[in-house]
Every structure is written in C-alpha cells, then in structure tokens.
CSV table of C-alpha atoms and ligand atoms in Angstrom, one decimal:
chain,number,residue,atom,x,y,z
A,141,MET,CA,12.1,-44.1,-214.5
A,142,LEU,CA,10.3,-40.8,-215.0
A,143,LYS,CA,10.9,-40.8,-218.7
A,144,ASN,CA,8.3,-43.6,-219.0
A,145,PHE,CA,5.7,-41.0,-218.0
A,146,LEU,CA,6.6,-38.7,-220.8
A,147,PRO,CA,4.2,-39.0,-223.8
A,148,ASN,CA,5.5,-38.7,-227.3
A,149,GLU,CA,2.8,-36.2,-228.1
A,150,HIS,CA,0.2,-34.1,-226.3
A,151,VAL,CA,-3.1,-32.9,-227.8
A,152,LYS,CA,-6.2,-31.2,-226.5
A,153,SER,CA,-8.6,-33.8,-227.7
A,154,VAL,CA,-8.7,-37.1,-229.5
A,155,PHE,CA,-10.4,-35.4,-232.4
A,156,GLU,CA,-7.2,-33.6,-233.3
A,157,ILE,CA,-5.7,-37.0,-234.1
A,158,GLN,CA,-6.3,-37.4,-237.8
A,159,PRO,CA,-5.5,-40.3,-240.2
A,160,ASP,CA,-3.2,-38.3,-242.5
A,161,ILE,CA,-0.9,-37.3,-239.6
A,162,LEU,CA,-0.9,-40.9,-238.3
A,163,LYS,CA,-0.1,-42.3,-241.7
A,164,GLU,CA,2.9,-39.9,-242.0
A,165,GLN,CA,4.2,-41.4,-238.8
A,166,GLY,CA,3.6,-45.0,-240.0
A,167,ILE,CA,0.8,-45.6,-237.6
A,168,LYS,CA,-1.7,-48.2,-238.7
A,169,GLY,CA,-3.5,-48.9,-235.5
A,170,ILE,CA,-4.7,-47.1,-232.3
A,171,ILE,CA,-5.1,-48.4,-228.8
A,172,THR,CA,-7.4,-45.9,-227.0
A,173,ASP,CA,-8.5,-45.4,-223.5
A,174,LEU,CA,-12.3,-44.9,-222.9
A,175,ASP,CA,-13.1,-42.9,-219.8
A,176,ASN,CA,-12.3,-39.2,-220.1
A,177,THR,CA,-10.5,-39.8,-223.4
A,178,LEU,CA,-13.4,-40.6,-225.8
A,179,VAL,CA,-16.3,-39.5,-223.5
A,180,ALA,CA,-16.6,-38.3,-219.9
A,181,TRP,CA,-16.3,-41.2,-217.5
A,182,ASP,CA,-20.0,-41.1,-216.6
A,183,VAL,CA,-21.3,-41.0,-220.2
A,184,LYS,CA,-22.5,-44.5,-221.4
A,185,GLU,CA,-22.5,-44.2,-225.2
A,186,ALA,CA,-20.5,-42.7,-227.9
A,187,THR,CA,-21.4,-39.2,-229.0
A,188,GLN,CA,-22.0,-38.3,-232.6
A,189,GLU,CA,-18.5,-36.8,-232.8
A,190,VAL,CA,-16.9,-40.0,-231.5
A,191,ILE,CA,-18.9,-42.1,-234.0
A,192,GLN,CA,-17.6,-39.9,-236.8
A,193,TRP,CA,-14.0,-40.2,-235.6
A,194,PHE,CA,-14.3,-44.0,-235.5
A,195,ASN,CA,-15.8,-44.0,-239.0
A,196,LEU,CA,-13.0,-41.8,-240.3
A,197,MET,CA,-10.4,-44.1,-239.0
A,198,LYS,CA,-12.2,-47.1,-240.5
A,199,GLU,CA,-12.3,-45.3,-243.9
A,200,HIS,CA,-8.6,-44.9,-243.7
A,201,ASP,CA,-7.9,-48.5,-242.7
A,202,ILE,CA,-6.6,-47.5,-239.3
A,203,LYS,CA,-7.6,-50.2,-236.8
A,204,VAL,CA,-8.9,-49.1,-233.3
A,205,THR,CA,-9.0,-51.1,-230.1
A,206,ILE,CA,-10.4,-49.7,-226.9
A,207,ILE,CA,-8.6,-50.8,-223.8
A,208,SER,CA,-10.0,-49.8,-220.4
A,209,ASN,CA,-9.5,-50.6,-216.8
A,210,ASN,CA,-13.2,-50.3,-216.3
A,211,ASN,CA,-15.6,-53.3,-216.1
A,212,GLU,CA,-16.8,-55.4,-219.0
A,213,GLU,CA,-20.4,-54.0,-219.0
A,214,ARG,CA,-19.3,-50.4,-219.2
A,215,VAL,CA,-16.7,-51.0,-222.0
A,216,LYS,CA,-19.0,-53.4,-224.0
A,217,VAL,CA,-22.0,-51.1,-224.0
A,218,PHE,CA,-19.8,-48.4,-225.4
A,219,SER,CA,-17.7,-50.4,-227.9
A,220,ASP,CA,-20.3,-52.8,-229.4
A,221,PRO,CA,-22.3,-50.1,-231.3
A,222,LEU,CA,-19.0,-48.8,-232.7
A,223,GLU,CA,-18.1,-52.4,-233.9
A,224,THR,CA,-14.7,-52.0,-232.4
A,225,PRO,CA,-12.8,-54.6,-230.4
A,226,PHE,CA,-12.1,-53.9,-226.7
A,227,VAL,CA,-10.3,-55.1,-223.6
A,228,SER,CA,-12.0,-54.4,-220.3
A,229,HIS,CA,-10.3,-54.9,-216.8
A,230,ALA,CA,-7.1,-54.1,-218.7
A,231,LYS,CA,-5.0,-53.5,-215.6
A,232,LYS,CA,-3.1,-50.6,-217.2
A,233,PRO,CA,-0.2,-49.8,-216.8
A,234,LEU,CA,0.5,-53.6,-216.9
A,235,GLY,CA,1.5,-54.7,-220.4
A,236,HIS,CA,-0.8,-57.6,-221.0
A,237,ALA,CA,-3.7,-55.7,-222.6
A,238,PHE,CA,-1.4,-53.7,-224.8
A,239,ARG,CA,0.3,-56.8,-226.1
A,240,ALA,CA,-3.0,-58.6,-226.6
A,241,ALA,CA,-4.5,-55.7,-228.6
A,242,ALA,CA,-1.3,-55.3,-230.7
A,243,LYS,CA,-1.4,-59.0,-231.5
A,244,ALA,CA,-5.2,-59.0,-232.4
A,245,MET,CA,-4.6,-56.0,-234.7
A,246,ASP,CA,-1.7,-57.9,-236.3
A,247,LEU,CA,0.6,-54.8,-236.1
A,248,ASN,CA,4.1,-54.2,-235.0
A,249,LYS,CA,4.9,-51.9,-232.1
A,250,GLU,CA,6.1,-49.1,-234.4
A,251,GLU,CA,2.7,-49.1,-236.1
A,252,ILE,CA,0.6,-48.5,-233.0
A,253,ALA,CA,-0.3,-45.3,-231.2
A,254,VAL,CA,-1.7,-45.3,-227.6
A,255,ILE,CA,-4.2,-42.5,-226.7
A,256,GLY,CA,-5.2,-41.8,-223.2
A,257,ASP,CA,-5.8,-39.1,-220.6
A,258,GLN,CA,-3.7,-40.5,-217.7
A,259,LEU,CA,0.1,-40.6,-217.3
A,260,LEU,CA,0.0,-43.4,-214.7
A,261,THR,CA,-2.0,-45.8,-216.7
A,262,ASP,CA,-2.2,-45.0,-220.5
A,263,VAL,CA,1.1,-43.3,-221.0
A,264,LEU,CA,3.2,-45.4,-218.6
A,265,GLY,CA,1.7,-48.6,-220.0
A,266,GLY,CA,2.0,-47.5,-223.6
A,267,ASN,CA,5.6,-46.4,-223.2
A,268,ARG,CA,6.6,-49.6,-221.4
A,269,ALA,CA,5.1,-51.6,-224.2
A,270,GLY,CA,7.3,-49.7,-226.6
A,271,LEU,CA,4.4,-47.9,-228.3
A,272,HIS,CA,3.9,-44.3,-229.5
A,273,THR,CA,2.0,-42.5,-226.8
A,274,ILE,CA,-0.4,-39.5,-227.1
A,275,LEU,CA,-1.7,-37.8,-224.0
A,276,VAL,CA,-5.1,-36.0,-224.3
A,277,VAL,CA,-6.6,-33.5,-221.9
A,278,PRO,CA,-9.3,-35.3,-219.8
A,279,ILE,CA,-12.8,-34.5,-221.0
A,280,VAL,CA,-14.1,-33.6,-217.6
A,281,GLN,CA,-12.1,-32.7,-214.5
A,282,SER,CA,-14.2,-34.8,-212.2
A,283,ASP,CA,-13.1,-38.4,-211.9
A,284,ALA,CA,-13.9,-41.7,-210.3
A,285,LYS,CA,-12.5,-41.9,-206.8
A,286,ILE,CA,-9.5,-44.0,-207.5
A,287,THR,CA,-8.4,-41.7,-210.3
A,288,ARG,CA,-8.2,-38.7,-208.0
A,289,ILE,CA,-5.2,-40.1,-206.3
A,290,ASN,CA,-3.5,-40.8,-209.6
A,291,ARG,CA,-4.3,-37.2,-210.7
A,292,SER,CA,-2.4,-35.6,-207.8
A,293,ILE,CA,0.7,-37.8,-208.6
A,294,GLU,CA,0.3,-37.0,-212.3
A,295,ARG,CA,0.2,-33.2,-211.6
A,296,ARG,CA,3.6,-33.5,-209.8
A,297,ILE,CA,5.2,-35.4,-212.6
A,298,LEU,CA,3.9,-32.9,-215.2
A,299,ASN,CA,5.2,-30.0,-213.2
A,300,TYR,CA,8.6,-31.7,-213.0
A,301,PHE,CA,8.7,-32.2,-216.8
A,302,ARG,CA,7.6,-28.6,-217.3
A,303,LYS,CA,10.4,-27.3,-215.1
A,304,LYS,CA,12.9,-29.5,-216.9
A,305,GLY,CA,11.6,-28.1,-220.2
A,306,LYS,CA,10.5,-31.5,-221.4
A,307,ILE,CA,7.0,-30.4,-222.2
A,308,SER,CA,5.8,-27.1,-223.5
A,309,TRP,CA,2.1,-27.3,-223.5
A,310,GLU,CA,-0.1,-25.2,-221.2
A,311,GLU,CA,-3.1,-26.5,-219.4
B,673,MG,MG1,-9.1,-42.4,-218.8
C-alpha cells in the first residue's frame, strides 16, 4: 500500500525537530536513522550541532535510539560518544529493530517518532510499526550504491503523492 510510504511530517533537517513540538504531540522517544539523516553517510562522527541536538533531547527527557542498516562499527563509532543506544544491521523496513528500540525505551507506539531520510526504509518501516514518521531531506545527495536504486523508486512515489495533493513541500 502506497500510503505506508507517506510520512506524517516532512522537515528540511533534523534540527527543526524540537522538544516542545514533540511534547505537544505526546512524543517521548525518537528512533532516528543515521546516514544522511544526522550526518552525511561518509562522515564518521557527530558534528557539534548533532551533539547539541542530542543534549537538548536529553535535557527534555526525550529518549533517542539510533537504528541503522549500516554495520556495527560505523554505528557504534558514531553512537558511543553520544551515549545513545543503537541498533546496527537493522534491516529496515522490517519491523524487528523498531520493536526492539520501542521496548528498550519502554514507550508505547503513540509516544515514538521515527526520523529518517528514506521512504523505502525509515518511513515505510516506521509506518508499518505504527509509529509517527518524520521525513527529512537527505544531508547530501550522493549515496552509497544500494541507496541510489531506492532513491529512484522514492522519487516516483513522491511525485505520485505530489500529484495526488498528499504532500505540499517543495524540494
Ligand atoms: Mg539514511
């Protein structure tokens, strides 16, 4: 079903996602993608801006878990300095990693937002798991090889939604 590819929200960057807005929506936890959502896919460590965003969430008692389809080393090197739990080899859009993260955060579905830059993994997986989904614009346009195929499919789905008037944002 195409509607599973439709995010609940769309923002330019993860930094637009702020604790007060999340709290108004009853969100107490975030499951976020890593590559091209928090940093460019080829950047190894969190930037100052990412560190500040994680600290802000912590100050407001909003739990954050990183789930990524990338390998353990990549995700661990990024997540450990932020002292944030992570799931690597997540196999998104399959549901297992989303359910495991929700359970570890001890939150209900309604209390979790999923953030990511890809419709075919982050948004589809989040929607199917019954979570609130927020699509962000990818940080860089270049991608790992496998993602390029997903991107061309994604473009067609976004164009379809745009034609149907389901989304209004411009790229
Ligand atoms: Mg990504």
